Amino acid sequence: MTYTVLAVLGVLGAAAVDQLVLRTNLLRRKAFWTAYAIVLFFQVIVNGVLTGLPIVRYNPHAIIGLRFVYAPIEDVLFGFTMVLVTLASWVWLGARAARRAR
Amino acid sequence: MGHLVYLALLAGCLIGTAPLEVLLHTRVYARWRRLVLALLPTLIVFTLWDLYAIQQGQWRYERRWITGVVLPGRLPLEELVFFVVIPICAILTLEAVRRRRPQWAIGDEAASSGESRDARPGPADRKETRQ
């Protein structure tokens, strides 16, 4: 599978984790989208360095070819997947602890 | 010095977000057990993704900018650090948003505040407490 396909599957998988598996429902929360917007801003900078120097080089056959601040557009989906999976795990653990504390 | 560039970039991310813990009292590092557990799924899934991409030749790392410490599967050490550092930054950011906008529910409120516990536990909650 190309990076493009995997990146799209990543987003769908992360959304499924949030909505169906852990049921953290972050995708419907203002706090999540605000945090994501902040992370995305810094991701563009850090990823710009990573892909601009470049520290990481992509096989042109694995990506669609669209780039934003040096980075392939797939990196945005990769980053979103990472943030959503992480925050869903964090919030799920917190919610579980809250239920147990009652 | 060039070999330390990738690591330095990641160190910069940790240093840049550290004030959130100190000034906004995000209590992310303070709740380190929850932090470690929250990082694990991401670390595992993204390490596997990275290994697959390297093996498939989808991306490769420029030797000039990395330490050269390589893990099995040709995975640079920096990538493992990346999969820990960036999630920490994301969690710090979410907790910072919570600090600045406490009225925005996140879904785990009783645990994070440590005080506003629901006084009306339902049957399902009691069942889970016993587990």
Short mmCIF file of N, CA and C in Angstrom, two decimals, chain A residues 12-45:
data_model
loop_
_atom_site.label_atom_id
_atom_site.label_comp_id
_atom_site.label_asym_id
_atom_site.label_seq_id
_atom_site.Cartn_x
_atom_site.Cartn_y
_atom_site.Cartn_z
N LEU A 12 -9.05 7.05 9.11
CA LEU A 12 -10.30 6.30 9.33
C LEU A 12 -10.18 5.41 10.56
N GLY A 13 -9.03 4.77 10.71
CA GLY A 13 -8.80 3.90 11.87
C GLY A 13 -8.83 4.68 13.17
N ALA A 14 -8.18 5.84 13.18
CA ALA A 14 -8.14 6.66 14.39
C ALA A 14 -9.55 7.16 14.74
N ALA A 15 -10.31 7.53 13.70
CA ALA A 15 -11.69 7.99 13.93
C ALA A 15 -12.52 6.86 14.51
N ALA A 16 -12.30 5.64 14.02
CA ALA A 16 -13.02 4.47 14.54
C ALA A 16 -12.65 4.22 16.00
N VAL A 17 -11.38 4.37 16.32
CA VAL A 17 -10.93 4.20 17.71
C VAL A 17 -11.64 5.21 18.61
N ASP A 18 -11.68 6.45 18.17
CA ASP A 18 -12.28 7.52 18.96
C ASP A 18 -13.79 7.36 19.10
N GLN A 19 -14.46 7.01 17.98
CA GLN A 19 -15.92 6.98 17.98
C GLN A 19 -16.50 5.64 18.41
N LEU A 20 -15.85 4.53 18.03
CA LEU A 20 -16.45 3.22 18.24
C LEU A 20 -15.76 2.36 19.28
N VAL A 21 -14.43 2.41 19.33
CA VAL A 21 -13.70 1.50 20.22
C VAL A 21 -13.61 2.08 21.64
N LEU A 22 -12.95 3.21 21.76
CA LEU A 22 -12.80 3.82 23.09
C LEU A 22 -13.98 4.74 23.44
N ARG A 23 -14.70 5.14 22.42
CA ARG A 23 -15.87 6.03 22.58
C ARG A 23 -15.52 7.31 23.34
N THR A 24 -14.38 7.86 23.03
CA THR A 24 -13.95 9.10 23.68
C THR A 24 -14.61 10.30 23.04
N ASN A 25 -15.06 10.13 21.79
CA ASN A 25 -15.83 11.17 21.12
C ASN A 25 -15.10 12.50 20.99
N LEU A 26 -13.79 12.44 20.87
CA LEU A 26 -13.00 13.68 20.77
C LEU A 26 -13.32 14.45 19.50
N LEU A 27 -13.72 13.73 18.44
CA LEU A 27 -14.00 14.39 17.16
C LEU A 27 -15.15 15.38 17.25
N ARG A 28 -15.91 15.29 18.32
CA ARG A 28 -17.03 16.23 18.48
C ARG A 28 -16.77 17.24 19.59
N ARG A 29 -15.50 17.33 20.01
CA ARG A 29 -15.21 18.24 21.12
C ARG A 29 -14.37 19.43 20.68
N LYS A 30 -14.80 20.59 21.12
CA LYS A 30 -14.12 21.84 20.78
C LYS A 30 -12.68 21.82 21.30
N ALA A 31 -12.48 21.26 22.49
CA ALA A 31 -11.14 21.23 23.09
C ALA A 31 -10.17 20.44 22.22
N PHE A 32 -10.66 19.33 21.63
CA PHE A 32 -9.79 18.53 20.76
C PHE A 32 -9.37 19.32 19.53
N TRP A 33 -10.34 19.95 18.87
CA TRP A 33 -10.04 20.66 17.62
C TRP A 33 -9.16 21.88 17.86
N THR A 34 -9.34 22.50 19.02
CA THR A 34 -8.48 23.63 19.37
C THR A 34 -7.05 23.14 19.59
N ALA A 35 -6.91 22.07 20.36
CA ALA A 35 -5.58 21.50 20.60
C ALA A 35 -4.97 21.05 19.28
N TYR A 36 -5.77 20.42 18.42
CA TYR A 36 -5.23 19.94 17.14
C TYR A 36 -4.76 21.10 16.28
N ALA A 37 -5.52 22.19 16.26
CA ALA A 37 -5.12 23.36 15.46
C ALA A 37 -3.76 23.89 15.93
N ILE A 38 -3.54 23.91 17.23
CA ILE A 38 -2.26 24.38 17.78
C ILE A 38 -1.15 23.41 17.38
N VAL A 39 -1.42 22.11 17.54
CA VAL A 39 -0.41 21.10 17.19
C VAL A 39 -0.08 21.19 15.69
N LEU A 40 -1.12 21.36 14.87
CA LEU A 40 -0.92 21.43 13.42
C LEU A 40 0.00 22.60 13.04
N PHE A 41 -0.20 23.72 13.69
CA PHE A 41 0.63 24.90 13.43
C PHE A 41 2.12 24.56 13.66
N PHE A 42 2.41 23.92 14.79
CA PHE A 42 3.80 23.59 15.09
C PHE A 42 4.30 22.41 14.26
N GLN A 43 3.35 21.53 13.88
CA GLN A 43 3.73 20.40 13.03
C GLN A 43 4.26 20.91 11.69
N VAL A 44 3.60 21.92 11.16
CA VAL A 44 4.01 22.47 9.86
C VAL A 44 5.46 22.98 9.95
N ILE A 45 5.81 23.59 11.08
CA ILE A 45 7.18 24.09 11.25
C ILE A 45 8.18 22.93 11.40
#
